[in-house]
Amino acid sequence: MTAFAAGAPCWADVMLPDLEAGKRFYGELFGWTFSEGAPEHGGYTQAFKDGKVAAGLMPKRDGRMPTVWNVYFATPDAARTSAEILRAGGRIISEAMPVGDLGTMLVAADPAGAVFSVWQAGTHQGFGVLGEPGAYVWTSLHTRDPERADPFYEQVFGFEGVTGSPVADERFLPWRLAGQGREIGGRVVIDKDAPAAMPPHFTVCFLAADMSDAVRTTTRLGGKVAVEPAGTPGGPFAVLVDNQGAGFGVMAPK
């Protein structure tokens, strides 16, 4: 694992009511293997793809907590990022706290309420594999308030909107880090036809070797398709839901 640039998506994990059911689902879908849960961290479990760390699974300690995938953005200084979040109009949900020698994390929300996490690396740098089948590939913010979201993420993490990208349009704005050419995520305006109860949120996306196989496996294991597969410049994309209700994105090679 190598260090991630400040602002880069560096980790993702999912909170689940049934950890063992999650291991069976994602193990079959993405070919993941799993560490033993760490009792000192509430049973937190790491998922591996071909021996490289790919994501985390966390048993929910409280049934009122959401069953969701979370994205983490890298920072060299969690306390400084926390202060910047507040200055930019966001709020802190969980103050920066050390996680043993692994690193320091905080949980925050942007001005519209989309929740994300921040990670200051210690011994755990983040993803050990990226952009391969069964590994993280992308994240997107879904919001109804781009006028507040765009300047917030630019101020806090230095995200630049790539308006000249061939995939940019009135609803979708790709992001890149300042001084870098590679797009690392994007902002999507929630469709007006979406249910009013749908909150602003991040979608964590993984690469699948084959979209049809991913859909079949998901439904066979008790999950469902939330957004049907559609072609994008990066390849087919769909939003799936696991057998416990956590949504995530899947992309496949062109």
CSV table of C-alpha atoms in Angstrom, one decimal:
chain,number,residue,atom,x,y,z
A,1,MET,CA,0.0,0.0,0.0
A,2,THR,CA,1.2,3.5,-0.8
A,3,ALA,CA,0.2,6.8,0.7
A,4,PHE,CA,-2.8,8.6,-0.9
A,5,ALA,CA,-2.7,12.3,-1.9
A,6,ALA,CA,-4.7,14.7,0.3
A,7,GLY,CA,-8.4,14.6,-0.7
A,8,ALA,CA,-8.1,11.3,-2.6
A,9,PRO,CA,-10.7,8.6,-1.9
A,10,CYS,CA,-8.6,6.2,0.1
A,11,TRP,CA,-10.9,3.7,1.8
A,12,ALA,CA,-14.5,2.4,1.9
A,13,ASP,CA,-16.4,0.2,4.3
A,14,VAL,CA,-19.9,-1.0,4.9
A,15,MET,CA,-22.0,-1.1,8.1
A,16,LEU,CA,-24.1,-4.3,8.2
A,17,PRO,CA,-26.5,-5.9,10.7
A,18,ASP,CA,-25.2,-9.4,9.9
A,19,LEU,CA,-21.4,-9.5,9.3
A,20,GLU,CA,-21.3,-13.1,8.3
A,21,ALA,CA,-24.1,-12.7,5.8
A,22,GLY,CA,-22.1,-9.8,4.3
A,23,LYS,CA,-19.0,-11.9,4.0
A,24,ARG,CA,-20.9,-14.5,2.1
A,25,PHE,CA,-22.5,-12.0,-0.2
A,26,TYR,CA,-19.4,-10.0,-1.1
A,27,GLY,CA,-17.1,-13.0,-1.0
A,28,GLU,CA,-19.1,-14.6,-3.8
A,29,LEU,CA,-19.8,-11.3,-5.7
A,30,PHE,CA,-16.3,-9.9,-5.7
A,31,GLY,CA,-14.1,-12.9,-4.8
A,32,TRP,CA,-13.1,-11.4,-1.5
A,33,THR,CA,-11.5,-13.2,1.4
A,34,PHE,CA,-11.7,-11.8,5.0
A,35,SER,CA,-9.6,-11.2,8.0
A,36,GLU,CA,-10.8,-12.2,11.5
A,37,GLY,CA,-12.8,-9.4,13.0
A,38,ALA,CA,-10.8,-7.2,15.4
A,39,PRO,CA,-12.5,-7.3,18.9
A,40,GLU,CA,-10.7,-4.1,19.9
A,41,HIS,CA,-12.4,-2.4,17.0
A,42,GLY,CA,-15.9,-3.8,17.4
A,43,GLY,CA,-15.3,-6.8,15.1
A,44,TYR,CA,-14.2,-4.7,12.2
A,45,THR,CA,-13.2,-7.0,9.3
A,46,GLN,CA,-11.0,-6.3,6.3
A,47,ALA,CA,-11.8,-7.7,2.9
A,48,PHE,CA,-9.0,-8.8,0.5
A,49,LYS,CA,-8.8,-9.3,-3.2
A,50,ASP,CA,-5.9,-11.6,-4.2
A,51,GLY,CA,-4.3,-10.9,-0.9
A,52,LYS,CA,-4.5,-7.1,-1.1
A,53,VAL,CA,-6.8,-5.1,1.1
A,54,ALA,CA,-9.9,-4.0,-0.8
A,55,ALA,CA,-12.5,-2.7,1.7
A,56,GLY,CA,-13.9,-3.1,5.2
A,57,LEU,CA,-17.0,-4.6,6.8
A,58,MET,CA,-18.3,-3.3,10.1
A,59,PRO,CA,-21.0,-4.9,12.3
A,60,LYS,CA,-23.6,-2.4,13.3
A,61,ARG,CA,-23.6,-1.8,17.1
A,62,ASP,CA,-27.0,0.0,17.0
A,63,GLY,CA,-29.9,-1.0,14.8
A,64,ARG,CA,-30.7,2.7,14.3
A,65,MET,CA,-27.5,3.2,12.4
A,66,PRO,CA,-27.9,3.1,8.6
A,67,THR,CA,-26.9,0.1,6.5
A,68,VAL,CA,-24.6,1.9,4.1
A,69,TRP,CA,-21.3,2.0,2.3
A,70,ASN,CA,-19.0,4.8,3.5
A,71,VAL,CA,-16.2,6.6,1.6
A,72,TYR,CA,-13.1,8.0,3.2
A,73,PHE,CA,-11.0,10.9,1.9
A,74,ALA,CA,-7.3,11.1,2.8
A,75,THR,CA,-5.9,13.9,4.9
A,76,PRO,CA,-2.4,14.5,6.4
A,77,ASP,CA,-4.1,16.3,9.4
A,78,ALA,CA,-7.6,15.2,10.5
A,79,ALA,CA,-7.9,18.1,13.0
A,80,ARG,CA,-7.1,20.7,10.3
A,81,THR,CA,-9.6,19.1,7.9
A,82,SER,CA,-12.3,19.1,10.7
A,83,ALA,CA,-11.8,22.8,11.1
A,84,GLU,CA,-12.0,23.4,7.3
A,85,ILE,CA,-15.2,21.4,7.1
A,86,LEU,CA,-16.8,23.7,9.7
A,87,ARG,CA,-15.5,26.8,7.9
A,88,ALA,CA,-17.0,25.6,4.6
A,89,GLY,CA,-20.4,25.1,6.2
A,90,GLY,CA,-20.4,21.4,6.9
A,91,ARG,CA,-20.8,19.7,10.3
A,92,ILE,CA,-18.9,17.1,12.3
A,93,ILE,CA,-20.8,13.9,13.2
A,94,SER,CA,-18.0,12.2,15.0
A,95,GLU,CA,-14.9,14.1,16.1
A,96,ALA,CA,-11.5,13.0,14.9
A,97,MET,CA,-10.4,10.0,17.0
A,98,PRO,CA,-7.5,7.6,16.8
A,99,VAL,CA,-8.1,4.0,15.8
A,100,GLY,CA,-5.2,2.3,17.6
A,101,ASP,CA,-2.1,2.7,15.5
A,102,LEU,CA,-4.1,2.3,12.2
A,103,GLY,CA,-4.9,6.0,11.9
A,104,THR,CA,-7.3,8.8,12.8
A,105,MET,CA,-10.8,9.1,11.5
A,106,LEU,CA,-13.7,11.5,11.6
A,107,VAL,CA,-17.2,11.5,10.2
A,108,ALA,CA,-18.7,14.6,8.7
A,109,ALA,CA,-21.5,15.9,6.5
A,110,ASP,CA,-21.5,18.5,3.8
A,111,PRO,CA,-23.9,21.5,3.9
A,112,ALA,CA,-26.7,19.5,2.3
A,113,GLY,CA,-26.3,16.5,4.6
A,114,ALA,CA,-24.3,14.0,2.5
A,115,VAL,CA,-22.1,12.0,5.0
A,116,PHE,CA,-18.5,11.1,4.4
A,117,SER,CA,-15.5,10.1,6.4
A,118,VAL,CA,-11.9,11.4,6.6
A,119,TRP,CA,-8.8,9.3,7.2
A,120,GLN,CA,-5.4,10.3,8.5
A,121,ALA,CA,-3.3,7.2,7.8
A,122,GLY,CA,-1.2,5.5,10.4
A,123,THR,CA,-0.2,1.9,9.7
A,124,HIS,CA,-3.3,1.5,7.6
A,125,GLN,CA,-2.8,3.6,4.4
A,126,GLY,CA,-6.1,2.6,2.8
A,127,PHE,CA,-6.8,0.5,-0.4
A,128,GLY,CA,-4.1,-2.0,-1.3
A,129,VAL,CA,-5.8,-2.6,-4.7
A,130,LEU,CA,-7.6,-0.2,-7.1
A,131,GLY,CA,-9.2,-0.4,-10.5
A,132,GLU,CA,-9.2,-4.2,-10.8
A,133,PRO,CA,-12.2,-6.5,-10.8
A,134,GLY,CA,-13.3,-6.8,-7.2
A,135,ALA,CA,-11.7,-3.5,-6.2
A,136,TYR,CA,-12.7,0.1,-5.6
A,137,VAL,CA,-12.9,2.2,-8.8
A,138,TRP,CA,-15.0,5.4,-8.2
A,139,THR,CA,-17.2,7.4,-5.9
A,140,SER,CA,-19.9,9.9,-6.7
A,141,LEU,CA,-21.8,12.4,-4.6
A,142,HIS,CA,-25.6,12.6,-5.3
A,143,THR,CA,-27.0,15.9,-4.2
A,144,ARG,CA,-29.9,18.3,-4.8
A,145,ASP,CA,-27.7,21.3,-4.0
A,146,PRO,CA,-24.7,21.6,-6.4
A,147,GLU,CA,-24.5,25.3,-5.7
A,148,ARG,CA,-23.3,24.5,-2.1
A,149,ALA,CA,-21.7,21.1,-2.7
A,150,ASP,CA,-19.3,22.2,-5.4
A,151,PRO,CA,-17.6,25.0,-3.4
A,152,PHE,CA,-17.6,22.9,-0.3
A,153,TYR,CA,-15.6,20.1,-1.7
A,154,GLU,CA,-13.3,22.5,-3.5
A,155,GLN,CA,-12.6,24.3,-0.3
A,156,VAL,CA,-12.2,21.2,2.0
A,157,PHE,CA,-10.4,18.8,-0.4
A,158,GLY,CA,-9.3,20.8,-3.3
A,159,PHE,CA,-11.6,19.1,-5.8
A,160,GLU,CA,-11.7,20.7,-9.2
A,161,GLY,CA,-14.7,20.3,-11.4
A,162,VAL,CA,-13.7,19.1,-14.9
A,163,THR,CA,-16.2,21.0,-16.9
A,164,GLY,CA,-14.4,20.1,-20.2
A,165,SER,CA,-14.6,16.4,-19.6
A,166,PRO,CA,-16.5,14.4,-22.3
A,167,VAL,CA,-18.7,12.9,-19.6
A,168,ALA,CA,-19.7,16.3,-18.0
A,169,ASP,CA,-23.2,17.6,-18.5
A,170,GLU,CA,-25.8,19.6,-16.7
A,171,ARG,CA,-26.2,16.9,-14.0
A,172,PHE,CA,-22.8,15.3,-13.7
A,173,LEU,CA,-19.5,17.1,-12.9
A,174,PRO,CA,-16.3,15.0,-12.7
A,175,TRP,CA,-13.8,15.8,-10.0
A,176,ARG,CA,-10.0,15.7,-10.0
A,177,LEU,CA,-7.5,16.8,-7.4
A,178,ALA,CA,-5.6,20.1,-8.0
A,179,GLY,CA,-2.6,19.6,-10.3
A,180,GLN,CA,-3.7,16.1,-11.3
A,181,GLY,CA,-5.2,14.9,-14.6
A,182,ARG,CA,-7.0,11.8,-13.4
A,183,GLU,CA,-10.6,12.1,-12.5
A,184,ILE,CA,-11.2,10.7,-9.0
A,185,GLY,CA,-15.0,10.9,-8.6
A,186,GLY,CA,-17.9,13.2,-9.5
A,187,ARG,CA,-21.0,15.1,-8.4
A,188,VAL,CA,-24.4,14.1,-9.6
A,189,VAL,CA,-27.6,16.2,-9.3
A,190,ILE,CA,-30.4,14.0,-8.0
A,191,ASP,CA,-33.1,13.6,-10.6
A,192,LYS,CA,-36.3,15.5,-9.9
A,193,ASP,CA,-38.3,12.3,-10.2
A,194,ALA,CA,-36.3,10.6,-7.4
A,195,PRO,CA,-38.3,10.0,-4.2
A,196,ALA,CA,-38.3,13.1,-1.9
A,197,ALA,CA,-37.1,10.9,1.0
A,198,MET,CA,-33.9,10.1,-0.8
A,199,PRO,CA,-31.1,11.9,1.1
A,200,PRO,CA,-28.0,13.3,-0.5
A,201,HIS,CA,-25.3,10.6,-0.4
A,202,PHE,CA,-22.1,9.1,-1.8
A,203,THR,CA,-22.2,6.0,-3.9
A,204,VAL,CA,-19.1,3.8,-3.6
A,205,CYS,CA,-18.4,1.9,-6.8
A,206,PHE,CA,-16.4,-1.3,-7.5
A,207,LEU,CA,-15.2,-2.9,-10.7
A,208,ALA,CA,-16.8,-6.1,-11.8
A,209,ALA,CA,-15.3,-8.4,-14.5
A,210,ASP,CA,-18.7,-8.7,-16.2
A,211,MET,CA,-21.8,-6.7,-15.5
A,212,SER,CA,-24.3,-9.5,-16.4
A,213,ASP,CA,-22.6,-11.8,-14.0
A,214,ALA,CA,-22.6,-9.2,-11.2
A,215,VAL,CA,-26.3,-8.6,-11.6
A,216,ARG,CA,-27.1,-12.3,-11.7
A,217,THR,CA,-25.0,-13.0,-8.6
A,218,THR,CA,-26.5,-10.1,-6.7
A,219,THR,CA,-30.1,-11.2,-7.3
A,220,ARG,CA,-29.3,-14.8,-6.7
A,221,LEU,CA,-27.9,-13.9,-3.3
A,222,GLY,CA,-30.9,-11.9,-2.3
A,223,GLY,CA,-29.9,-8.5,-3.4
A,224,LYS,CA,-31.5,-6.3,-6.1
A,225,VAL,CA,-30.8,-3.9,-8.9
A,226,ALA,CA,-31.6,-0.3,-7.9
A,227,VAL,CA,-30.4,1.3,-11.2
A,228,GLU,CA,-30.4,-0.9,-14.3
A,229,PRO,CA,-27.1,-1.3,-16.1
A,230,ALA,CA,-26.4,1.5,-18.6
A,231,GLY,CA,-23.6,2.4,-20.9
A,232,THR,CA,-21.2,5.2,-19.8
A,233,PRO,CA,-17.9,6.4,-21.4
A,234,GLY,CA,-16.1,4.4,-18.7
A,235,GLY,CA,-18.1,1.3,-19.3
A,236,PRO,CA,-21.4,-0.2,-18.2
A,237,PHE,CA,-22.6,1.1,-14.8
A,238,ALA,CA,-25.3,0.0,-12.4
A,239,VAL,CA,-26.4,0.5,-8.8
A,240,LEU,CA,-27.0,-2.7,-6.8
A,241,VAL,CA,-28.2,-3.3,-3.3
A,242,ASP,CA,-26.9,-6.1,-1.2
A,243,ASN,CA,-29.0,-8.6,0.7
A,244,GLN,CA,-29.1,-6.4,3.8
A,245,GLY,CA,-30.0,-3.1,2.1
A,246,ALA,CA,-26.6,-1.4,1.4
A,247,GLY,CA,-26.4,0.2,-2.0
A,248,PHE,CA,-23.2,0.3,-4.1
A,249,GLY,CA,-22.2,1.0,-7.6
A,250,VAL,CA,-20.7,-1.5,-10.1
A,251,MET,CA,-18.8,-0.7,-13.3
A,252,ALA,CA,-17.5,-3.2,-15.8
A,253,PRO,CA,-14.8,-2.9,-18.5
A,254,LYS,CA,-15.9,-1.4,-21.8
